[in-house]
mmCIF file of C-alpha atoms in Angstrom:
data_model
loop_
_atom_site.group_PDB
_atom_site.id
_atom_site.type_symbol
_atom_site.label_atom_id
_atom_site.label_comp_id
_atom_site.label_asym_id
_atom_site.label_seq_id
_atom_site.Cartn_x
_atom_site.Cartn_y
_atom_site.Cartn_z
ATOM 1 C CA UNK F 525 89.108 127.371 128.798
ATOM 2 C CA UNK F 526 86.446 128.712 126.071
ATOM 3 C CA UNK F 527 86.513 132.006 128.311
ATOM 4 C CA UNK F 528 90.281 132.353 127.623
ATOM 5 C CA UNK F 529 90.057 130.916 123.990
ATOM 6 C CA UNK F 530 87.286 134.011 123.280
ATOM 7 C CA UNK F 531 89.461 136.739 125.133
ATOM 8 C CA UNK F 532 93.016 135.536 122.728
ATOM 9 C CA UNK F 533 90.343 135.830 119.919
ATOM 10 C CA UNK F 534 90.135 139.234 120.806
ATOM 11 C CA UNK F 535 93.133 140.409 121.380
ATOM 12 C CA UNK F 536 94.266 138.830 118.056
ATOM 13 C CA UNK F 537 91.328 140.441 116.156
ATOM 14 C CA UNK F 538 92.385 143.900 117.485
ATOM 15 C CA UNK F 539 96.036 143.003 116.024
ATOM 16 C CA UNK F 540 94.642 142.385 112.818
ATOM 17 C CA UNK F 541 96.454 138.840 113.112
ATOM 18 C CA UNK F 542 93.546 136.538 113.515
ATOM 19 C CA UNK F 543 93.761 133.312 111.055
ATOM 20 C CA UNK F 544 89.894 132.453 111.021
ATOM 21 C CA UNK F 545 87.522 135.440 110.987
ATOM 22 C CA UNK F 546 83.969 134.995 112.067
ATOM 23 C CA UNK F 547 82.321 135.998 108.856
ATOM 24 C CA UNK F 548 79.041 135.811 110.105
ATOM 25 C CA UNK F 549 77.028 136.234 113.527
ATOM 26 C CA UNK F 550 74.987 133.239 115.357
ATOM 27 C CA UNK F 551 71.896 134.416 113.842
ATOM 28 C CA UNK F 552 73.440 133.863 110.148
ATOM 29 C CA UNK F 553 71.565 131.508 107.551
ATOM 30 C CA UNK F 554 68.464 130.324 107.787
ATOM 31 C CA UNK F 555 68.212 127.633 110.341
ATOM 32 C CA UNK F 556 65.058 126.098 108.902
ATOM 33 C CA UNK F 557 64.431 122.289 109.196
ATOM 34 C CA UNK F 558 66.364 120.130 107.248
ATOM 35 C CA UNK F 559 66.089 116.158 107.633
ATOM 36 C CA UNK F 560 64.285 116.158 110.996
ATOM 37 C CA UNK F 561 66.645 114.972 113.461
ATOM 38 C CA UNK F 562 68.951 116.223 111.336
ATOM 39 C CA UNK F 563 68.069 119.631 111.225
ATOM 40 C CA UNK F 564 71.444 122.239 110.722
ATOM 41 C CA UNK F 565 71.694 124.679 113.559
ATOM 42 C CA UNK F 566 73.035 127.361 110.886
ATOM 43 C CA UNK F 567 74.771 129.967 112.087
ATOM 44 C CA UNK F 568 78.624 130.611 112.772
ATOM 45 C CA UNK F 569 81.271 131.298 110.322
ATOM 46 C CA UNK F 570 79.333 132.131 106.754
ATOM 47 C CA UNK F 571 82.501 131.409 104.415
ATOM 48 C CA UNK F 572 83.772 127.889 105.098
ATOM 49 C CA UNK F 573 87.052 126.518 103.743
ATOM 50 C CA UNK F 574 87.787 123.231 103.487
ATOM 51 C CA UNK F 575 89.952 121.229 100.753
ATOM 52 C CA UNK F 576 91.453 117.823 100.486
ATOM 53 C CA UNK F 577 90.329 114.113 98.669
ATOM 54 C CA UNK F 578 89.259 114.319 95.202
ATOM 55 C CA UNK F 579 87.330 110.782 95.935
ATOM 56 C CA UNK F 580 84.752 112.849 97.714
ATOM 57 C CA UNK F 581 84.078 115.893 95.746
ATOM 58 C CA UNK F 582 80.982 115.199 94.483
ATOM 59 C CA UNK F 583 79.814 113.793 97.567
ATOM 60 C CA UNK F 584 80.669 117.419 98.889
ATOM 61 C CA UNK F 585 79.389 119.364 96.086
ATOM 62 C CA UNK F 586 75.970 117.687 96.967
ATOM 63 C CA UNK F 587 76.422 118.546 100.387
ATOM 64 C CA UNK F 588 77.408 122.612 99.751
ATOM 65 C CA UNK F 589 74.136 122.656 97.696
ATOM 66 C CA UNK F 590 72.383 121.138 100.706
ATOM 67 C CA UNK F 591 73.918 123.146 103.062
ATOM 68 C CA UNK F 592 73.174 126.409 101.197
ATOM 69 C CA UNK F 593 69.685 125.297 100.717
ATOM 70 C CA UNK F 594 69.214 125.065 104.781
ATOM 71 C CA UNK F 595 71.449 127.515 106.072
ATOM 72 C CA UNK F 596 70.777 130.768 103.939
ATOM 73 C CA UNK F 597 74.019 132.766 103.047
ATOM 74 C CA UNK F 598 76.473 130.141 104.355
ATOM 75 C CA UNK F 599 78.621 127.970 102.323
ATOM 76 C CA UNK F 600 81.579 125.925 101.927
ATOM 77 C CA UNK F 601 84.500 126.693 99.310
ATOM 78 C CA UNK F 602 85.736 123.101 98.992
ATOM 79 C CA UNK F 603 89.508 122.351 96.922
ATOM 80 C CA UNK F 604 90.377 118.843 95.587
ATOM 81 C CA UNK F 605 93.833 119.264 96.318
ATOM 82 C CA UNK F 606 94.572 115.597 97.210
ATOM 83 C CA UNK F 607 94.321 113.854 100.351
ATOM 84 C CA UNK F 608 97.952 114.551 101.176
ATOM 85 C CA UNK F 609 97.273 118.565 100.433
ATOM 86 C CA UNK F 610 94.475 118.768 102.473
ATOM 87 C CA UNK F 611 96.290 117.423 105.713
ATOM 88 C CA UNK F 612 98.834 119.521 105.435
ATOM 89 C CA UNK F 613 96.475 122.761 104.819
ATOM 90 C CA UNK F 614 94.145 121.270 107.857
ATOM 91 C CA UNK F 615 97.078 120.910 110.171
ATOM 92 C CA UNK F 616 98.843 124.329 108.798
ATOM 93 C CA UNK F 617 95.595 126.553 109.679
ATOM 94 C CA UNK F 618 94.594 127.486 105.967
ATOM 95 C CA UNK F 619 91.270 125.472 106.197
ATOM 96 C CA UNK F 620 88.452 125.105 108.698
ATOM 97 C CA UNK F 621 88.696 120.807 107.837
ATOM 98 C CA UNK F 622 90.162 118.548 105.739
ATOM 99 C CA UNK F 623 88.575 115.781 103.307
ATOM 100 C CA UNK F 624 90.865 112.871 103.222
ATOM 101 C CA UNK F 625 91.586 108.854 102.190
ATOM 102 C CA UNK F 626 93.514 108.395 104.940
ATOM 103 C CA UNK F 627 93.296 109.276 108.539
ATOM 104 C CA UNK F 628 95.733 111.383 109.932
ATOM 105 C CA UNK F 629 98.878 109.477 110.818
ATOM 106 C CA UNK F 630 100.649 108.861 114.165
ATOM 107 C CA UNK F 631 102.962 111.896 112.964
ATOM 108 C CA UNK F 632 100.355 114.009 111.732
ATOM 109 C CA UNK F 633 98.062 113.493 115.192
ATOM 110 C CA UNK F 634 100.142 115.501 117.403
ATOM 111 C CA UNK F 635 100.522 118.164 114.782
ATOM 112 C CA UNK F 636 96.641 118.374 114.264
ATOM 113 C CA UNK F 637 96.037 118.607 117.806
ATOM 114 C CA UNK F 638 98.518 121.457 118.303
ATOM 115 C CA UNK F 639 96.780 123.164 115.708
ATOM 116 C CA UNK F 640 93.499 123.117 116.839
ATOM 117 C CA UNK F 641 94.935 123.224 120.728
ATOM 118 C CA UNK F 642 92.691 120.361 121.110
ATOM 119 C CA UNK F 643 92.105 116.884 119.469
ATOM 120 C CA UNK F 644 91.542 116.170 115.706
ATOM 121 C CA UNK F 645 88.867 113.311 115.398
ATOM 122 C CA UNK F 646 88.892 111.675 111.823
ATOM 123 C CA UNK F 647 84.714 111.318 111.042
ATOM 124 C CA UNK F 648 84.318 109.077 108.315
ATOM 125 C CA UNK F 649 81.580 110.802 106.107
ATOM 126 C CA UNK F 650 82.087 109.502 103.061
ATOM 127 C CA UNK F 651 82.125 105.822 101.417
ATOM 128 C CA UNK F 652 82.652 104.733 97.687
ATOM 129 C CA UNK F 653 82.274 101.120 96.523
ATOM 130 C CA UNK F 654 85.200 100.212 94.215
ATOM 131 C CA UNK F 655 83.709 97.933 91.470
ATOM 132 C CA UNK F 656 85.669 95.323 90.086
ATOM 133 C CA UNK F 657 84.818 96.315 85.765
ATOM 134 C CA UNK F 658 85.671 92.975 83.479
ATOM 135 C CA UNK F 659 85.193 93.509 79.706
ATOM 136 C CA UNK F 660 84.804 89.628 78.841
ATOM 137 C CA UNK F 661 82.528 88.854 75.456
ATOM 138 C CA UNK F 662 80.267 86.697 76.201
ATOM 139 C CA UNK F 663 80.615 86.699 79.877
ATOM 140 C CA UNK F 664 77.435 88.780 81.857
ATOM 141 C CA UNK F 665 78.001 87.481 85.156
ATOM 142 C CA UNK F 666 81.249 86.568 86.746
ATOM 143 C CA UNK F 667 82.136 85.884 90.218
ATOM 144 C CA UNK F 668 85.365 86.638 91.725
ATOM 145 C CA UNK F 669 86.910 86.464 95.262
ATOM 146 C CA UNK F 670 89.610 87.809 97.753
ATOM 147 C CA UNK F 671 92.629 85.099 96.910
ATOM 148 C CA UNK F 672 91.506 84.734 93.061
ATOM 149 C CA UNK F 673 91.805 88.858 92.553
ATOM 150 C CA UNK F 674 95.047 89.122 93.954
ATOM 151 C CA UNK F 675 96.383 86.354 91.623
ATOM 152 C CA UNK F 676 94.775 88.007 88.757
ATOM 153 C CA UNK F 677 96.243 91.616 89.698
ATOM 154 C CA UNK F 678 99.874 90.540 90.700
ATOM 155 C CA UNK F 679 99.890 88.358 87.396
ATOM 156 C CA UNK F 680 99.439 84.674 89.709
ATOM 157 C CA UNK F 681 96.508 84.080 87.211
ATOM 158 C CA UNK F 682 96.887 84.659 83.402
ATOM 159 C CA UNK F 683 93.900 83.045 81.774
ATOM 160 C CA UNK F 684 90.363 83.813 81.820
ATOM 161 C CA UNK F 685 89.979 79.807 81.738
ATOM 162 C CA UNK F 686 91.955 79.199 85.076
ATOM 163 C CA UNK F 687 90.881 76.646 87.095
ATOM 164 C CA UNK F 688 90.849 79.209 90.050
ATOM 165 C CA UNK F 689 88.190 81.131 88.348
ATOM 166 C CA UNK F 690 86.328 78.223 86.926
ATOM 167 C CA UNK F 691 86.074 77.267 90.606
ATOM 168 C CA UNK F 692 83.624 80.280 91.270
ATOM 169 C CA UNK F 693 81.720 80.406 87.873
ATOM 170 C CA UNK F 694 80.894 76.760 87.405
ATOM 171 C CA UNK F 695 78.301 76.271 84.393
ATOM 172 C CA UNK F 696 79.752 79.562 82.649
ATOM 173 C CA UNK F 697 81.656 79.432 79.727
ATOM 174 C CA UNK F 698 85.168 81.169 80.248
ATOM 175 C CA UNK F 699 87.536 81.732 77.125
ATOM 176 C CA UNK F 700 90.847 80.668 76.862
ATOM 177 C CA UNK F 701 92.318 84.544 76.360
ATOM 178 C CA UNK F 702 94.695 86.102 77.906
ATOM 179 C CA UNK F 703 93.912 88.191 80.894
ATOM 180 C CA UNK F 704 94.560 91.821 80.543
ATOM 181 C CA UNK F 705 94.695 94.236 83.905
ATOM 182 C CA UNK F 706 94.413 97.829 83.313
ATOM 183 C CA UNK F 707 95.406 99.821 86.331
ATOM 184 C CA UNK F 708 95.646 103.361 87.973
ATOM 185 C CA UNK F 709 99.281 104.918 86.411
ATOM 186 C CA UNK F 710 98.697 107.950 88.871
ATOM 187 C CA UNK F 711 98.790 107.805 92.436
ATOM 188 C CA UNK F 712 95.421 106.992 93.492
ATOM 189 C CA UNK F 713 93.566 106.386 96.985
ATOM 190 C CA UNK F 714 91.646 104.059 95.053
ATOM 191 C CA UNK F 715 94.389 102.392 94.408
ATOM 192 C CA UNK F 716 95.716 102.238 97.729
ATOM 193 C CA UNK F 717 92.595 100.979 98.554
ATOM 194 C CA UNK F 718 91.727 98.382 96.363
ATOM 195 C CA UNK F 719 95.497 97.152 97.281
ATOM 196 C CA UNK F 720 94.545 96.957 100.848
ATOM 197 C CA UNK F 721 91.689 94.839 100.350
ATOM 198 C CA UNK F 722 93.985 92.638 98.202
ATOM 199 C CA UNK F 723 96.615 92.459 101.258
ATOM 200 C CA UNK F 724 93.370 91.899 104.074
ATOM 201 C CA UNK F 725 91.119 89.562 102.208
ATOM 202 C CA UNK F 726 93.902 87.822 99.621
ATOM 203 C CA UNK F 727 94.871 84.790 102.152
ATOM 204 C CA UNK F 728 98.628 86.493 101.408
ATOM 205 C CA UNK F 729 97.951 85.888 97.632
ATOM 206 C CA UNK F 730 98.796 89.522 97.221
ATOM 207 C CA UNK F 731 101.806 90.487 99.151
ATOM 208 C CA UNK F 732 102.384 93.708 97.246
ATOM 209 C CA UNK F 733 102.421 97.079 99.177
ATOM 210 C CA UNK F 734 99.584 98.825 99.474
ATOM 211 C CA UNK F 735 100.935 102.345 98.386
ATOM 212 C CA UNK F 736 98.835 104.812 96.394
ATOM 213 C CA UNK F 737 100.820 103.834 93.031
ATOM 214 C CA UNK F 738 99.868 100.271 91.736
ATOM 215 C CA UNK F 739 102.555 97.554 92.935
ATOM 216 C CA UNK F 740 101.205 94.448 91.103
ATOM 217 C CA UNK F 741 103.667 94.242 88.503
ATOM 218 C CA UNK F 742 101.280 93.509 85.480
ATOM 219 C CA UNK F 743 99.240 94.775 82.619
ATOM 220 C CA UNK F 744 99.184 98.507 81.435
ATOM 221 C CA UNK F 745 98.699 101.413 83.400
ATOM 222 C CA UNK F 746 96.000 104.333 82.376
ATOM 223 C CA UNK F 747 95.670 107.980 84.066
ATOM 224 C CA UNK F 748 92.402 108.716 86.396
ATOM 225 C CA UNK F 749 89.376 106.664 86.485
ATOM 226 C CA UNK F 750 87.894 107.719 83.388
ATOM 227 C CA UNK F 751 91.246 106.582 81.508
ATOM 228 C CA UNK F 752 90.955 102.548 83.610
ATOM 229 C CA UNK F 753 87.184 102.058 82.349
ATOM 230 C CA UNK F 754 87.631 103.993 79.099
ATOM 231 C CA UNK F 755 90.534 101.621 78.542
ATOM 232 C CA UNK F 756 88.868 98.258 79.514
ATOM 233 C CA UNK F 757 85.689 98.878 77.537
ATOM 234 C CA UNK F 758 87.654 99.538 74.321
ATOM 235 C CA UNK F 759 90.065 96.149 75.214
ATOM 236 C CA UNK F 760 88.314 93.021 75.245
ATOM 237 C CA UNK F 761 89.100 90.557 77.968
ATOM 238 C CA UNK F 762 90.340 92.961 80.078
ATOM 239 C CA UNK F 763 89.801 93.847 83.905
ATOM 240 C CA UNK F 764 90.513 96.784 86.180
ATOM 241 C CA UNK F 765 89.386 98.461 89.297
ATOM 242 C CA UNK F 766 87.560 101.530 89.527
ATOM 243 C CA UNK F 767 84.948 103.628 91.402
ATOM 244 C CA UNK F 768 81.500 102.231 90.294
ATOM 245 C CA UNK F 769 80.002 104.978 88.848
ATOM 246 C CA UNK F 770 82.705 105.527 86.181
ATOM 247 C CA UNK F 771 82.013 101.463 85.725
ATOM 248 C CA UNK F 772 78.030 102.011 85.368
ATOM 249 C CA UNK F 773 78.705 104.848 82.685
ATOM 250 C CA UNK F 774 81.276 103.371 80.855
ATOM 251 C CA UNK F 775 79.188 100.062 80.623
ATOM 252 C CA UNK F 776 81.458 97.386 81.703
ATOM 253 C CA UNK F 777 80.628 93.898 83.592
ATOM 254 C CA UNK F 778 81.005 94.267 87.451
ATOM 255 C CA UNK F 779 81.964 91.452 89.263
ATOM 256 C CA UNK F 780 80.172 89.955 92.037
ATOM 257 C CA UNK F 781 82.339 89.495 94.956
ATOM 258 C CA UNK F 782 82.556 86.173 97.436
ATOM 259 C CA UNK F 783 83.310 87.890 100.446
ATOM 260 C CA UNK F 784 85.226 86.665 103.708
ATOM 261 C CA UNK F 785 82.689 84.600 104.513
ATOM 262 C CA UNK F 786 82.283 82.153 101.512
ATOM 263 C CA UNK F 787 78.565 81.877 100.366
ATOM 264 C CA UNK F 788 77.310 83.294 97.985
ATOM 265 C CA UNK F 789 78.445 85.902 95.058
ATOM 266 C CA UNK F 790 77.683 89.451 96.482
ATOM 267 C CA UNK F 791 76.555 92.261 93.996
ATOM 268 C CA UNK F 792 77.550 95.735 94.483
ATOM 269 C CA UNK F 793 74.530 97.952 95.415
ATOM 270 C CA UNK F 794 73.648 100.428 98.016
ATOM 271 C CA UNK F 795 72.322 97.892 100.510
ATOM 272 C CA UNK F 796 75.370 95.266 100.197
ATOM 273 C CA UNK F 797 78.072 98.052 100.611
ATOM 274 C CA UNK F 798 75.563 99.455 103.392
ATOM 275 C CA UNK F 799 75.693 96.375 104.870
ATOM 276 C CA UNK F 800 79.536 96.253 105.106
ATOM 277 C CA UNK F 801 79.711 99.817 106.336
ATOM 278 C CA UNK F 802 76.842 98.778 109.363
ATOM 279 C CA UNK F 803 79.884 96.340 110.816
ATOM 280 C CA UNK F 804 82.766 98.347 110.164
ATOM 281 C CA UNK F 805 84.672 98.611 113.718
ATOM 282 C CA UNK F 806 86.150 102.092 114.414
ATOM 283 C CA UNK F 807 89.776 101.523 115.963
ATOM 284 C CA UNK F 808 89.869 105.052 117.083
ATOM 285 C CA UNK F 809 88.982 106.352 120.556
ATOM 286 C CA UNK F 810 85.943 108.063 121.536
ATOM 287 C CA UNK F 811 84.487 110.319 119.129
ATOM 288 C CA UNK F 812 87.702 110.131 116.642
ATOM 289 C CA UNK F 813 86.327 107.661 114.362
ATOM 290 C CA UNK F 814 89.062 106.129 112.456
ATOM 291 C CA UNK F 815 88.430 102.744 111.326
ATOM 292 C CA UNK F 816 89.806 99.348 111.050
ATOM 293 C CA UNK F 817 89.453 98.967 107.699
ATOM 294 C CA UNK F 818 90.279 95.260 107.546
ATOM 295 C CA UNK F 819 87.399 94.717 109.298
ATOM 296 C CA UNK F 820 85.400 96.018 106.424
ATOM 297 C CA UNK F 821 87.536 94.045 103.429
ATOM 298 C CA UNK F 822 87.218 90.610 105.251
ATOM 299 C CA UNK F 823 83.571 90.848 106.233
ATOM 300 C CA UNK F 824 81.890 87.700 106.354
ATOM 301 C CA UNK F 825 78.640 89.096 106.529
ATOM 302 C CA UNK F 826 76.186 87.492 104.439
ATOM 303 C CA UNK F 827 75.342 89.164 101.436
ATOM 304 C CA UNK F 828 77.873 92.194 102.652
ATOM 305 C CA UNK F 829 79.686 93.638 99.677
ATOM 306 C CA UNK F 830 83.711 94.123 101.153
ATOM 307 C CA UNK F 831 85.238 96.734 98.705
ATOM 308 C CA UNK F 832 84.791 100.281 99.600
ATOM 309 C CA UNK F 833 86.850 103.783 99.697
ATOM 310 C CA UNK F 834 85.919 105.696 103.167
ATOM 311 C CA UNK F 835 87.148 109.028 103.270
ATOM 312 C CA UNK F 836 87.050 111.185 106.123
ATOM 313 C CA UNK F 837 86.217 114.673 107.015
ATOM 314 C CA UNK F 838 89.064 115.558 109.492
ATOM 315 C CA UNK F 839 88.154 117.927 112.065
ATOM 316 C CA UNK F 840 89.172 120.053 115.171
ATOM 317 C CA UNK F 841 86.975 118.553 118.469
ATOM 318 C CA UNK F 842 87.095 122.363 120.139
ATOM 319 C CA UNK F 843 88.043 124.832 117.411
ATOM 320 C CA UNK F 844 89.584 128.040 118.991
ATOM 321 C CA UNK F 845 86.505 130.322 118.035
ATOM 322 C CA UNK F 846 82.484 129.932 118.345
ATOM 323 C CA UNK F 847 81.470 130.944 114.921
ATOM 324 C CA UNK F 848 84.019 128.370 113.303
ATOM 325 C CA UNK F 849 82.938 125.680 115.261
ATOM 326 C CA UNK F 850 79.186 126.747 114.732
ATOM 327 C CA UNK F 851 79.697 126.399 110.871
ATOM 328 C CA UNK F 852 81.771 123.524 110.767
ATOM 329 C CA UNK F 853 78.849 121.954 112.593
ATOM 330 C CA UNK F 854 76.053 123.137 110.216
ATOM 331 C CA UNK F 855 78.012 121.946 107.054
ATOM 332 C CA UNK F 856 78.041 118.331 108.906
ATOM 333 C CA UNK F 857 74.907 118.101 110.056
ATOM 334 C CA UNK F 858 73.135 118.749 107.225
ATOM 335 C CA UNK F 859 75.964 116.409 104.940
ATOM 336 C CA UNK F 860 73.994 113.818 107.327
ATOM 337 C CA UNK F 861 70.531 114.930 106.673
ATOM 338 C CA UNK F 862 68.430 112.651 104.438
ATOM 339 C CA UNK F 863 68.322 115.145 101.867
ATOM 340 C CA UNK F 864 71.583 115.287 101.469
ATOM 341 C CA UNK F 865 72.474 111.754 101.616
ATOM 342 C CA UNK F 866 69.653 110.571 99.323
ATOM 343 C CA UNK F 867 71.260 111.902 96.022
ATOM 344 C CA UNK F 868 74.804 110.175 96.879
ATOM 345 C CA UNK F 869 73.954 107.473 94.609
ATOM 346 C CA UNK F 870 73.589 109.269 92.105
ATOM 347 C CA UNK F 871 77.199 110.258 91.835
ATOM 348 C CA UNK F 872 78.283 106.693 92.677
ATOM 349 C CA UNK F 873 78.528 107.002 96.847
ATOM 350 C CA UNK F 874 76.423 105.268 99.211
ATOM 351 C CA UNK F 875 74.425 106.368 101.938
ATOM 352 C CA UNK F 876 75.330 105.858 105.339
ATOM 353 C CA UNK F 877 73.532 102.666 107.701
ATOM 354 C CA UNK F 878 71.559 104.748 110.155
ATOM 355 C CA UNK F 879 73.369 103.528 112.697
ATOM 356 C CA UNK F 880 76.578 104.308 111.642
ATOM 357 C CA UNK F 881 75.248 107.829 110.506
ATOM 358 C CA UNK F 882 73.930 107.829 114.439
ATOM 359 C CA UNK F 883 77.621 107.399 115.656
ATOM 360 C CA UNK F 884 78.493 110.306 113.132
ATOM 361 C CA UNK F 885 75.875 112.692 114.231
ATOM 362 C CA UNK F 886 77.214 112.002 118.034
ATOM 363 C CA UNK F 887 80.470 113.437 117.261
ATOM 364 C CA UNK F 888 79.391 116.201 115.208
ATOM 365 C CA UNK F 889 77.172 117.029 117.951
ATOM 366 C CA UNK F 890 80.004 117.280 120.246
ATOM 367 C CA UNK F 891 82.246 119.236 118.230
ATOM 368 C CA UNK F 892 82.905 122.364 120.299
#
């Protein structure tokens, strides 16, 4: 099969037609260690293209620097086009892999694997815990859970004084003023997200679709996720969703979050949304690692935080040349390096459980 695959490689480079070039040897980049048993086999295609979510660019800005830090004169041109965008590019031949919110769909699969002439596995690289930002004076520690949120965000609860939140804060002094939801007026995979953990974890308090636009029905909408935190700092009593470093920056109240499980309040850190991701259960087959989600947003693991964006990086599982492959490979490996991974909370990602980064590394390993 590879024999045949290299000899239509040829033929198409001698008609000038060829959609990937090799723009590098095997012996391209450096190869030197990087993160033990992580360490990049560089080589392969020098110029990578890849372009997609918009959730994980600075995840993979980190990673390019990585990667050209290991693997000398390789890199990765990387375009947040939108998960939607960088699908279709993927599955059109434009881009070596695409960064995305969503794994592909049951329509997209088949088109994927025609592209590629083999299987597309969705690898998960990629998580983001979405913080739950109050702006409440007075209150510096609130507690919130599944059923209570999706009351709050599909207007069920109205008062900051509700019994329903009273419930979970008992010996904290709640006013009686109005709650005020700020929300994502652009489509948004945070969004989508947040809504899915609403449908999964609400005990049907939120019935509302979880589409990328915000289906809840109440409070006032605000572009990006600078615009949702800008706007609940400067209105008081007001709550929104958001990714938690725009919450940390813009210094708003995050919730602590009563997961499937009952017990106790969870705060959001690197270790509780670590310990989420560690029982996350992958609903995809073999080394296509697309995951059941749900499983994450009603985790009853004790002190597990459940609210988190995964984005994956989707792939080909035997590209149709070598030096592709080869790069795709090196960019991967050393995303997974801990190097690369240690700076990812910096820019408000986590870093992956070592054994799901262990499951990860399998599949990029096998990448042909």
């Amino acid at each position: 099969m590879r024999y045949q695959r290299r000899a239509a490689a040829v033929g198409l480079i001698a008609a000038g037609t060829l959609l990937f070039s090799a723009c590098g040897s095997d012996n391209a980049g450096g190869g030197g260690e990087q993160g033990g048993a992580n360490a990049a086999a560089c080589g392969g295609k020098q110029n990578l293209r890849a372009s997609g979510s918009s959730a994980q660019a600075n995840a993979i800005t980190r990673f390019v620097t990585s990667f050209e830090q290991a693997c000398q004169g390789q890199t990765l041109a990387y375009t947040p086009s939108g998960s939607g965008a960088g699908r279709n590019e993927f599955i059109g031949g434009q881009t070596d892999f695409a960064g995305s919110d969503s794994a592909l769909s049951g329509e997209e699969a088949p088109r994927a694997e025609q592209r590629c002439a083999s299987p597309a596995w969705n690898l998960p690289l990629v998580f983001g815990p979405i913080a739950v930002a109050y702006n409440v004076p007075g209150v510096t520690d609130l507690a919130l859970d599944g059923p209570t949120l999706g009351r709050i965000f599909n207007g069920g609860i109205t008062t900051w004084n509700d019994p329903a939140i009273a419930a979970l804060n008992q010996g904290r002094q709640l006013p009686a003023a109005p709650i005020i939801v700020n929300f994502r007026s652009d489509e948004s995979g945070t969004t989508q997200n947040f809504q899915r953990y609403l449908n999964a974890a609400s005990n049907g308090s939120y019935p509302q679709e979880a589409e990328q636009t915000f289906s809840g029905g109440v409070g006032a909408g605000a572009r990006g996720s600078q615009g949702v935190a800008d706007a609940t700092r400067n209105t008081p009593n007001s709550i929104t969703y958001v990714e938690s470093s725009f919450a940390t920056r813009a210094g708003l109240g995050v919730a602590n979050i009563i997961n499937a499980g009952g017990g106790a309040p969870v705060p959001l850190n690197p270790q509780t949304v670590g310990a989420a991701i560690e029982g996350v259960q992958v609903s995809g087959q073999g080394n296509d690692l697309k995951l059941d989600l749900n499983s994450l947003y009603t985790t009853s693991t004790p002190n597990a935080y459940p609210i988190a964006l995964a984005t994956y990086e989707i792939v080909c599982s035997n590209y149709q040349d070598d030096a592709t492959a080869q790069g795709v490979k090196a960019f991967l490996t050393t995303a997974l390096s801990p190097d690369a991974q240690a700076g990812l909370p910096d820019a408000g990602y986590v870093p992956l459980p070592d054994r799901f980064k262990q499951r990860l590394t399998d599949a990029v390993n096998a990448i042909q």
